[in-house]
Each structure stands twice: as C-alpha cells, then as structure tokens.
XYZ file of C-alpha atoms in Angstrom:
502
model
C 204.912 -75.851 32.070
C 203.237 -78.267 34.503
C 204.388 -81.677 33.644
C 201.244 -83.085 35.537
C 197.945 -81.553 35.840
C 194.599 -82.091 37.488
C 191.571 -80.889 35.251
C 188.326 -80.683 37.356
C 189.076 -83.754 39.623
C 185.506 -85.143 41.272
C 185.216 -88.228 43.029
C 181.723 -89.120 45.403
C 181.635 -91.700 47.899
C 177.808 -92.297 47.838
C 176.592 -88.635 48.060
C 179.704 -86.773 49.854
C 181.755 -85.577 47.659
C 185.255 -86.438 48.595
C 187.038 -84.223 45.644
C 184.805 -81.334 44.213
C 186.277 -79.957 40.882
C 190.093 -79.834 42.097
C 192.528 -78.601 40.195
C 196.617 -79.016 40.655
C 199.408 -79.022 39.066
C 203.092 -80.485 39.039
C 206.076 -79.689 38.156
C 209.071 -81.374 37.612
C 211.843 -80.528 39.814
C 209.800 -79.320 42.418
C 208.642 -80.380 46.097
C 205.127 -79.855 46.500
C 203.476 -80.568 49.794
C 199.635 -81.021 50.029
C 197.720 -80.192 53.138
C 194.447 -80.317 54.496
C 192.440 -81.669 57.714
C 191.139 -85.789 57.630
C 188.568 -85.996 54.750
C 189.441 -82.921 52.922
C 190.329 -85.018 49.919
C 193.824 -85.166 49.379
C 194.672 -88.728 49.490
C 191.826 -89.493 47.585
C 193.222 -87.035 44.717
C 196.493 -88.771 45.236
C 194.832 -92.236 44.951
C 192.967 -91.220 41.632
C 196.587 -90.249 40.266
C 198.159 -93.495 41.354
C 195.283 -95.407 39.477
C 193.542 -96.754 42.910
C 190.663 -95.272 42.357
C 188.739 -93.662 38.979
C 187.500 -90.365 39.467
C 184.209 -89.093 38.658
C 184.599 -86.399 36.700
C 187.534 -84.393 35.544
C 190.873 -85.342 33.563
C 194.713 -86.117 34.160
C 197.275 -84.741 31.635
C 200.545 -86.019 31.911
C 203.237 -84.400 29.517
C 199.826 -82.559 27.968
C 198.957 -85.960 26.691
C 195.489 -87.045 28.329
C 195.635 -90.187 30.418
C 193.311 -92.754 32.143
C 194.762 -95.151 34.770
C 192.775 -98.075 35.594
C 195.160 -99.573 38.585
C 198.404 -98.325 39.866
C 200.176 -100.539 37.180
C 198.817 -98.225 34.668
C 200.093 -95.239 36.763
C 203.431 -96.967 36.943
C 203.749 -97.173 33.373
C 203.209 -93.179 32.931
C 206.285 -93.138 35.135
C 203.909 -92.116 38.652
C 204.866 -93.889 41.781
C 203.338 -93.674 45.805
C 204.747 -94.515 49.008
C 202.413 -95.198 51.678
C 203.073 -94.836 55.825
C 204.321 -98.148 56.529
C 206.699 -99.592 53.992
C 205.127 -102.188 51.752
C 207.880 -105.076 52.007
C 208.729 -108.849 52.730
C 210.686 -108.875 55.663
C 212.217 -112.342 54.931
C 213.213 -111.476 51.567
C 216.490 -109.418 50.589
C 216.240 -105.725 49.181
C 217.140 -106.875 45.668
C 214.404 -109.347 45.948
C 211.990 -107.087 47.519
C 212.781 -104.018 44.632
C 212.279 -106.793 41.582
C 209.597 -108.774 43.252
C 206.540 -108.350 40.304
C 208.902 -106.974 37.753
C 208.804 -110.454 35.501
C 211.835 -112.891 34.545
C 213.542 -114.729 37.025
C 214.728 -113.074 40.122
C 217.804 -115.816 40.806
C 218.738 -116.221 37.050
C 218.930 -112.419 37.170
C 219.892 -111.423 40.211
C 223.555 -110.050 39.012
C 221.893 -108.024 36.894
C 219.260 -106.982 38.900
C 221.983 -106.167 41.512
C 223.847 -104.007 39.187
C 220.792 -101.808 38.234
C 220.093 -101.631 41.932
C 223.508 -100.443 42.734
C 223.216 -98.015 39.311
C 220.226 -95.919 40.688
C 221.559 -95.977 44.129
C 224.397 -94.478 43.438
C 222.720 -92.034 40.604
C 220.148 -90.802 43.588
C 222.649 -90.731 46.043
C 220.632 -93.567 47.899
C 222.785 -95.817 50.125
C 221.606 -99.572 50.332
C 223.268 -102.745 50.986
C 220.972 -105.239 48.114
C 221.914 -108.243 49.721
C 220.692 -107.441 53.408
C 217.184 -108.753 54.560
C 214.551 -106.537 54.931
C 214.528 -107.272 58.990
C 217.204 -106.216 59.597
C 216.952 -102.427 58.068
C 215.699 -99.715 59.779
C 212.451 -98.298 59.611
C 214.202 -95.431 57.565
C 216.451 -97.497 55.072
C 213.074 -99.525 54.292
C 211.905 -96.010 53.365
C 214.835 -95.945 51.341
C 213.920 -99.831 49.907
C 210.501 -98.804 48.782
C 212.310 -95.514 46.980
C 214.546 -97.660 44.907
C 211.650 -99.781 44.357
C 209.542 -97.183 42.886
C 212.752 -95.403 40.621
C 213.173 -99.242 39.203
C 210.281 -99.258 38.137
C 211.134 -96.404 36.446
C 208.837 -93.791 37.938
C 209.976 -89.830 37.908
C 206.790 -88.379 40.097
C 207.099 -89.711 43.542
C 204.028 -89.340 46.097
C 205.306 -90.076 49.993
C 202.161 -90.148 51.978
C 203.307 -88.890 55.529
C 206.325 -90.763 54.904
C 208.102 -89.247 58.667
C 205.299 -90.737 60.836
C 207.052 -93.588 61.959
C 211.044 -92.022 61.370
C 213.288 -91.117 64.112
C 214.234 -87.402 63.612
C 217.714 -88.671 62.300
C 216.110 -90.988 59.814
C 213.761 -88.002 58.908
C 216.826 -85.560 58.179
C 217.785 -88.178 55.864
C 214.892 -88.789 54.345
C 214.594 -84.788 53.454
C 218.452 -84.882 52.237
C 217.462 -87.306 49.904
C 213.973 -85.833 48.363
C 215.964 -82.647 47.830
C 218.599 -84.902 45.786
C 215.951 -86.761 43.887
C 214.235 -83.411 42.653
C 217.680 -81.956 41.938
C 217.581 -84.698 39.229
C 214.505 -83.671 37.821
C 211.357 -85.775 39.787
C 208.516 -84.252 40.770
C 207.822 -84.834 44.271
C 204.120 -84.950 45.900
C 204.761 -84.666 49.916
C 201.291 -85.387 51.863
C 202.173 -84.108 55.464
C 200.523 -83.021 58.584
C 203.743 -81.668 60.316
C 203.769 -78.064 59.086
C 207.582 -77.759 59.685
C 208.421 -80.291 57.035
C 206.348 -77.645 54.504
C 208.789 -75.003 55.041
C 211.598 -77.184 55.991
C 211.815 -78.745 52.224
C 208.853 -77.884 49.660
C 208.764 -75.586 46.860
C 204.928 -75.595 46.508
C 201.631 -75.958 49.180
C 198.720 -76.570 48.013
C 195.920 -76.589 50.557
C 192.425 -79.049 50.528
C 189.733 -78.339 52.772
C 186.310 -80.248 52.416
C 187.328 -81.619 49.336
C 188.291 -78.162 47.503
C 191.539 -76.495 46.531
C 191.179 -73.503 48.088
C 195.079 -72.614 47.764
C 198.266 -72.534 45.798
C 201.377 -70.654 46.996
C 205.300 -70.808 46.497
C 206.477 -72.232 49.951
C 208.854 -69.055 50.465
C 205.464 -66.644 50.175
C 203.114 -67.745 52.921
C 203.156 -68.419 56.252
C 202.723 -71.306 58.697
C 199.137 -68.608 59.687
C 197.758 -68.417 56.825
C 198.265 -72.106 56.166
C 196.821 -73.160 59.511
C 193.295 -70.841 58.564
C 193.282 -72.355 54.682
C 192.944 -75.926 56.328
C 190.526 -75.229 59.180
C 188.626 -72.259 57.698
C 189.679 -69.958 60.621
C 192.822 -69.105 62.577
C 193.677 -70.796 65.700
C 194.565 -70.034 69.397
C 198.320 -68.846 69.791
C 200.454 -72.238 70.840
C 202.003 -71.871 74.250
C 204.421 -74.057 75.587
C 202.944 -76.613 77.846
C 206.279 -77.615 79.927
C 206.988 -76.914 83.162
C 209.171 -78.431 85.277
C 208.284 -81.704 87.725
C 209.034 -81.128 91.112
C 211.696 -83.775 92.579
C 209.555 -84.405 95.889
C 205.950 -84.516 93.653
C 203.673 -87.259 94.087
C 204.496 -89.840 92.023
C 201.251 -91.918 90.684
C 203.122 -94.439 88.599
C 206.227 -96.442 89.182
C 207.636 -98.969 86.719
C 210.649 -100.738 88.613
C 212.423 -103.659 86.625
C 209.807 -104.350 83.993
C 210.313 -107.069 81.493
C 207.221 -108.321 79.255
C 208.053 -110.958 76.617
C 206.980 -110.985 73.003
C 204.543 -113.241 71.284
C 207.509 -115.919 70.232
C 209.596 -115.525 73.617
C 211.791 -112.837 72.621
C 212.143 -109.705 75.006
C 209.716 -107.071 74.357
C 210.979 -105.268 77.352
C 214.177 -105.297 79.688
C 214.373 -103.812 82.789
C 212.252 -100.494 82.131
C 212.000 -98.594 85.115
C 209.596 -95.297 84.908
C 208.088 -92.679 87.234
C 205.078 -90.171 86.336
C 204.300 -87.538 88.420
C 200.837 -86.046 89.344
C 199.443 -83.492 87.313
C 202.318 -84.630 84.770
C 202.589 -85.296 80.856
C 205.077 -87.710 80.533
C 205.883 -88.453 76.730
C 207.446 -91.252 75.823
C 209.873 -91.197 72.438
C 211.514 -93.866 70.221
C 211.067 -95.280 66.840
C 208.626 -97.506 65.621
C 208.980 -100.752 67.822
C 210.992 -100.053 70.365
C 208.322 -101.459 73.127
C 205.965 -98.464 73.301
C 203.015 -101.374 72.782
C 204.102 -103.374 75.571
C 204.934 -100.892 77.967
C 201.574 -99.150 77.541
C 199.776 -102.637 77.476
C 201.347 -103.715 81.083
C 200.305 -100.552 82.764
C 196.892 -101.131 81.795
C 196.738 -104.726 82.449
C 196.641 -105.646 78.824
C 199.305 -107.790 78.823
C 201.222 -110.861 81.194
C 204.282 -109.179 82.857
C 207.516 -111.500 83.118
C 209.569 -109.532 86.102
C 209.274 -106.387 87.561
C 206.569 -104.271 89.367
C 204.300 -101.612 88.441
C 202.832 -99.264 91.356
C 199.587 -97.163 91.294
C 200.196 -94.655 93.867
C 201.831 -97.250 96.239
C 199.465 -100.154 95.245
C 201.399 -102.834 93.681
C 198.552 -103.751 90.610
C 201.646 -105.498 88.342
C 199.090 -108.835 88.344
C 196.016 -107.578 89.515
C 193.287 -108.515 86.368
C 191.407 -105.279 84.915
C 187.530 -106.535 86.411
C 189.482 -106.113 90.223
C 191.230 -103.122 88.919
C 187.679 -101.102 88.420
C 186.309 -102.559 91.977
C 189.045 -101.740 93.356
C 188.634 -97.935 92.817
C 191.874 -98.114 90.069
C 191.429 -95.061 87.812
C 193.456 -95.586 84.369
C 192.604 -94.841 81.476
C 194.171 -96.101 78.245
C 194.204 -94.832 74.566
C 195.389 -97.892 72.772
C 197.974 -96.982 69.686
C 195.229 -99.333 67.259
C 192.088 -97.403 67.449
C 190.047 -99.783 65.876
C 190.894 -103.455 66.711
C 191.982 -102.722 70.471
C 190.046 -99.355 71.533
C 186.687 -99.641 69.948
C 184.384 -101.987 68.269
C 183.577 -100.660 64.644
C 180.296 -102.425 63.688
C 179.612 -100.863 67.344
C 177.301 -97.598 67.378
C 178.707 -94.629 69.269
C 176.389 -94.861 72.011
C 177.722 -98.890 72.690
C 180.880 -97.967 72.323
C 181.311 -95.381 75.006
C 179.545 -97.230 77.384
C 181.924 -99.902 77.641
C 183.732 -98.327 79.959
C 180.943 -97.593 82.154
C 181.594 -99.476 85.667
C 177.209 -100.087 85.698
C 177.812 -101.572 81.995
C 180.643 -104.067 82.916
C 178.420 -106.153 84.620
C 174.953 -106.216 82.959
C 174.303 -107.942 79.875
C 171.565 -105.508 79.087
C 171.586 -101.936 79.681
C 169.115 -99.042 78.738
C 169.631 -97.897 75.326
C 167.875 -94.754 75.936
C 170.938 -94.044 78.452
C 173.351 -94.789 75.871
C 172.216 -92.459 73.402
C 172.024 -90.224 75.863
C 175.547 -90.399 76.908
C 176.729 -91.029 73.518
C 175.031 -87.636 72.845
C 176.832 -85.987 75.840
C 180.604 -87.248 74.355
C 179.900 -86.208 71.204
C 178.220 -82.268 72.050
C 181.845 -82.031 74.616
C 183.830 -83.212 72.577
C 182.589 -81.589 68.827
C 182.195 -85.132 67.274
C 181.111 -84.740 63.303
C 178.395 -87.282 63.068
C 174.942 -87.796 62.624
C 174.172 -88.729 66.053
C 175.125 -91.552 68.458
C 173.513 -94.310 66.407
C 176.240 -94.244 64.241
C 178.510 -96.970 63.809
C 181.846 -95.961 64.867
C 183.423 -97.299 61.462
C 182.000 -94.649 59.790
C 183.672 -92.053 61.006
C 186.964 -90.338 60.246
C 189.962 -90.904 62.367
C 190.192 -87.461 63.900
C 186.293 -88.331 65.286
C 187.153 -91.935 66.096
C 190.010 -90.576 68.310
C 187.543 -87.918 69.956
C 185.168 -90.305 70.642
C 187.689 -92.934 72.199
C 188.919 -89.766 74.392
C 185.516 -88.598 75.618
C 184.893 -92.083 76.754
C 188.370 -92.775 78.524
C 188.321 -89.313 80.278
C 184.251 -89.607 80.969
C 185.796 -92.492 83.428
C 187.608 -89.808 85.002
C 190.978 -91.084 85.439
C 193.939 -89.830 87.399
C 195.930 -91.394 84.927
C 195.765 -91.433 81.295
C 197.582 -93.501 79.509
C 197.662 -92.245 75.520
C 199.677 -94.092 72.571
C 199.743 -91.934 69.164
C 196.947 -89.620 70.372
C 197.043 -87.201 67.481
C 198.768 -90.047 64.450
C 196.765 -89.198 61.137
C 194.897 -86.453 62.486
C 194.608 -82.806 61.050
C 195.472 -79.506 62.629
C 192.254 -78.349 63.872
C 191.657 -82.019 65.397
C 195.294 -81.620 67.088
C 195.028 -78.595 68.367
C 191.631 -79.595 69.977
C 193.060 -82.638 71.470
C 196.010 -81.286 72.825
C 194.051 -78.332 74.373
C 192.240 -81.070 76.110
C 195.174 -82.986 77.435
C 196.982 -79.902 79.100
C 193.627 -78.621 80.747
C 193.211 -82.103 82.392
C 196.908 -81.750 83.592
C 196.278 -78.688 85.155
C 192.909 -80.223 86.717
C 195.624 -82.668 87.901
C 195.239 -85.783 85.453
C 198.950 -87.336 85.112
C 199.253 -88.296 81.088
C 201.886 -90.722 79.667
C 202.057 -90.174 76.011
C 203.869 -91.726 73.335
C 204.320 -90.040 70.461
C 206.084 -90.211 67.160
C 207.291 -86.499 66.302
C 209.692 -85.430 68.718
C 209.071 -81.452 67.968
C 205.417 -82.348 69.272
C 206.452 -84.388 72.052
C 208.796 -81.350 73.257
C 205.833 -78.746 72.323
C 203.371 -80.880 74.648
C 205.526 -82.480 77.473
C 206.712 -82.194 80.454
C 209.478 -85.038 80.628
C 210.377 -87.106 77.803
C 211.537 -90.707 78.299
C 213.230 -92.136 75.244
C 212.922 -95.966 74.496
C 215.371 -97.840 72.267
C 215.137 -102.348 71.643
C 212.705 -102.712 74.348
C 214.443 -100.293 76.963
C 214.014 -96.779 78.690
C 217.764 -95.060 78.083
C 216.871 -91.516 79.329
C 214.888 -88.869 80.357
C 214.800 -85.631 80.084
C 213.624 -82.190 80.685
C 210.935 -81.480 77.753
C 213.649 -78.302 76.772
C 214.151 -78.042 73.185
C 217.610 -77.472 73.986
C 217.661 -81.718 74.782
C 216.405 -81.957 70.798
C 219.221 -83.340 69.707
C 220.068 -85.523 72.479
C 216.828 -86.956 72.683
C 216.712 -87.912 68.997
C 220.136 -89.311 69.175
C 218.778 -91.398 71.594
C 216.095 -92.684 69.559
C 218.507 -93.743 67.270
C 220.506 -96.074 69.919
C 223.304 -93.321 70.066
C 224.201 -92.150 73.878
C 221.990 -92.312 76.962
C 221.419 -89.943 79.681
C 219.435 -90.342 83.420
C-alpha cells in the first residue's frame, strides 16, 4: 500500500496549468525518481507536497488519512521533508547549531543533548558528521549530509532531494547514493528529482515521468529503458548520442593561453594561483571541479570581467590580460561568454528578448537609441534558429523558463560569431530535449571551427562532450586530460584534491 498518494493534483499559474490532474504514489522503502523536461510540473508537485504551495484541485493522503499543508512546517509535522540544490545553511554556525536552529528551547542550554540526538541518528543512518565543525569548513557533500540530519531531526521519514548531485564531485555523489540506499533500507521513502538519467538506473526503484504538467508514466526502474524514458519526457525519441572527442593535435593552433594567472577574491584571498591553460582551435575544452574551486574567476578574466593580479592571458598571440572589453570589440576580439548566473550577469530580466540580444551587437554598443523594428527583427531571427518557446520577442526575458533563457543567451553570444566561446554550466537545470539541442549546437560550431571552454558540473557529461578536460581544485588547474572515459576515475579523484596529473 502506498504510504503517500497524489489524488488529482492541479495547480494554475494564471491560465497555464503547471500540474493537470496528476496522480503518484509513494512507497515506503522505495527510491522513486521523477523526471520530466523544465516546466513539466514536477517541482511544483513536489512543492505542493512540502506545503510551499496549495494546489488547486486534487488531494494528498498520507497513511490513507487526508491531509492539507498550509507551509512546509505543516508538511514537517506529517513527517515530509525537501532538500533543495544548494544546501540551506549558516556557514558561521556549527552543524549542531545549524540541525536545531528553529527547533525551540535553547540551543546552548541544550546543546549536550542536542549533540547526543545528533550523534544517535547519525550513527542509526549510517551518516558520518563531526557536530561541532563549522559549516565552512565542510564540503559541499557533507553539507548535503548536514541538511539530511537536519531533515531526520526533525523527524521526517519521506525525503525529497531536488537534483541534489548538481553541485557534488563524483566521489561526494557515490556517497551521497550509498547513503539514500541506507536511509530507504530503514524504511523512508525517498523522492529523487534528477535530470542525469544514470542516477535513475544507478539507484531508484520507481520513475515516474511528467511532461507538460501530466503523468504520463509509472514503471519499476528494472523494466524500462533509458529510450523509452528519453521519448516519455520529450514526446519523441532522440538522435543516437555519439561521442564528441577526438583527440587535439600537439602542434594545433592554440587560440587561448593562460600562463601564471592569479585573480584575487572580493576580501583579498586567492581566487586563483598560478593557472596556466591552453585551448586549441576547433577545440571543446571542459573544465571540471567542485563547486568553488575558481571556475567564476577563471571564466570572468578571460572575458575581461574581472581585475587580474599576475599572469597573462593570450588571444591568439595578442596579450588582452588588461585590455577593457569596449577596446576588446574594436579591436576585432571575438569571445564570447556564457556567464554561470544567467540572470544577474548574462541578461537583463525586466529586458524584452529583442533588447536583450542586441546588447551584444557592436552597432548597439555605441548608440543610445537603436531601431526597435531591428530588434524585433533579430530577436525574431534567435528565437526561429534557435526553437525559443515564447510568444514573440517582446517578451520579457524573466518570463521564460531556464532551458529558453539559456537558448536565448546562446543565440545571442554565437550571433556575435566568436572564435571562442567561453560557456559556464551551459546545460545546469535544463531538460533532456533542451540538452541534447544545446549540445548538438556546441559540437557543430566546433567542427565549423569555434574553440569552446566549458565548465561543467557532471563529469560523465563533460567526458560525453569534450575533448580535453582540465580539472580545478582551491583556485588551481591540477591536470588535464584526454576526454577518455578510461581517465573517469582519475579525473574525479582530482576533483576531490586527491592526485594530479599534466
């Protein structure tokens, strides 16, 4: 018997439906991955069970007994608990005071206590935490593990992780996995959001697939395929995945050189050391490392978006390590960049399409006022190339998903047609049929000779999509390597400050 079930879920956001009559169930003791493209509805069903938002229509039965949850606190009570991406937390605080913080009762008076229960469901969910350490100085994986013991001490036994690997390390993701599978052994029901079909069939019971705010499928995990699951989300199957790696020829052109970089941080600290980097022409260059290890930075000094503190960066063989972005573009300087923050640092929300993607444009830099009439008519052209869903380019950019935002920040960076692209997180958040499309575009402009850095987050992509892989660990390149699957492991040992390798 379903412990939790999902009667007829509806919820409208003005007049799109973003859940249409969806129902699901849960079971205890059981891994059950949800999937589905950007805006097919399944964080918004997750959010109506978590008590963030109140659906429209339809009922939640928990233990068969009915139940309405105003706010996640109610949720909480009926023993349902979410983890989001990026770990909720107080970096200054300590773990214990981080897991108790809003439980009530005073957190120093009770702190042995509070200690001891800490240290009782660690060791009952085989979770390995040190109370007493500040959150700063944990790993982006052992916060994972924080906001866990958070949620169980509040005495939760249906855990939602909403793509809870995005930002892991493929060590910290391993553990992550060996832990979920320990958790349901105990009896939780687990509710996995993920994009990363792997991580279905590497540790769910249960996939459940959403598409345009629908269920349109239920299977056991060990009865379907990774095919069929691909055509449930986008509605149709999808060109055969070939490898896109081939190897860089030692005497290639090199367009890029990084010698000796070091950019400091926004308090003094080092944000880079000493990074040295070379990207060949017609190249895809990914660069790998955990969350924070100076991915920002690096990216921002090749495109001029930051103040560099030693070192040199070379275009070709035109030292451009100071040279300001305005005498870049005169200058005949063709990089493009794909910022990791979409929003803030890449477009301008309240912006329509058609201002947006001409803000780029080398006859736009310099006027005040331009024709609209050429703006919606370019806006028009990025959106028709690059199969944009909206309702035309008067549309503010804000209102778009984030598989559209990222198509629309790509059609204007490669409309300046670059000779080298410079991509942070190009497909983070985004659905299958939006990452295939994407990455289909990147390897046909590296065949048409574009050179591509990209940083990415899941190493299996990363290996699927590169050519060489640079890995960076505290602010510093420690290796590249052949894009070979056979370097896996290195590479992610890497990542995780283990070993290093030219």
């Amino acid at each position: 018997m379903a412990y939790i079930e999902l009667k007829g879920i509806t919820k409208r956001f003005d007049t799109v439906y973003a859940n249409d009559g969806i129902d699901l169930e849960i079971h205890k003791g059981e891994i059950h991955a949800l999937l589905g493209e950007n805006g097919s509805g399944k964080t918004t069903l997750m959010n109506i069970l978590y008590g963030r938002y109140r659906s429209d229509g339809g009922s939640i039965l928990v233990g068969g007994v009915r139940r309405v949850f105003k706010d996640p606190a109610d949720s909480i009570k009926a023993g349902i608990g979410m983890i989001h991406q990026h770990p909720d937390l107080v970096d200054t605080l300590s773990v214990e005071q981080n897991i108790a913080a809003g439980m009530g009762g005073g957190v120093v008076l009770a702190r042995k206590s509070i200690r001891a229960r800490i240290e009782e469901i660690a060791a009952q969910y085989e979770l390995a935490v040190d109370p007493t350490r500040k959150i700063y100085q944990l790993s982006v994986g052992e916060k994972q593990t924080v906001e866990i013991l958070k949620t169980f001490y509040r005495g939760v036994d249906v855990l939602i992780l909403d793509e809870p690997t995005s930002v892991l390390a493929p060590p910290e993701a391993r553990a992550l996995f060996e832990n979920l599978v320990k958790i349901k052994a105990r009896g939780c029901a687990i509710v996995l959001i993920t994009h990363k079909m792997h991580e279905v069939f590497e540790v769910s019971d249960r996939v459940s697939v959403l598409r345009k705010g629908r269920m349109v499928y239920t299977a056991p995990t060990a009865e379907t395929t990774r095919e069929i699951l691909t055509e449930k989300m986008v509605g149709h199957a999808l060109a055969e995945q070939v490898s896109a790696h081939h190897a860089v020829a030692a005497d290639a052109e090199r367009i890029l050189r990084v010698q000796g970089l070091s950019v400091m941080g926004p308090f003094g600290q080092p944000a880079l050391t000493d990074v040295n980097l070379e990207v060949a022409r017609g190249e895809i260059h990914g660069i790998a490392g955990v969350a924070g290890s100076g991915q920002k930075e690096l990216c921002d000094a090749i495109a001029g978006m930051c103040k560099v503190h030693e070192g040199e960066i070379y275009y070709h063989d035109k030292d451009i390590t100071r040279l300001p972005i305005a005498r870049r573009r005169a200058q005949g300087i063709r990089i493009g960049y794909i910022p990791e923050d979409r929003m803030d640092a890449g477009l301008v929300g309240e912006m329509k399409i058609s201002g947006n993607v001409m803000l780029r444009r080398a006859d736009y830099a310099a006027r005040v006022f331009y024709s609209e009439k050429a703006a919606r008519a370019y806006g028009k052209e990025i959106l028709d190339a690059y199969k944009v869903d909206a309702v035309g380019p008067q549309q503010p950019v804000k209102n778009l998903s984030g598989g559209n935002i990222q198509k629309v920040l790509l059609g204007r960076e490669i409309g300046e047609d670059p000779d080298l692209l410079i991509t942070a997180y190009p497909v983070r958040g985004l659905d299958i049929g939006a990452t295939d499309f994407i990455f289909q575009l990147l390897r046909k402009k590296r065949e048409e000779g574009m050179s591509i850095v990209m940083v990415g987050e899941d190493l299996d992509v990363l290996l699927e999509q590169c050519d060489r892989i640079s890995v960076m660990y505290h602010g510093r390149i420690v290796a590249t390597f052949d894009a070979d699957p056979a370097n896996k492991g290195s590479i992610g040992a890497c990542m995780a400050g283990a070993g290093g390798a030219a």
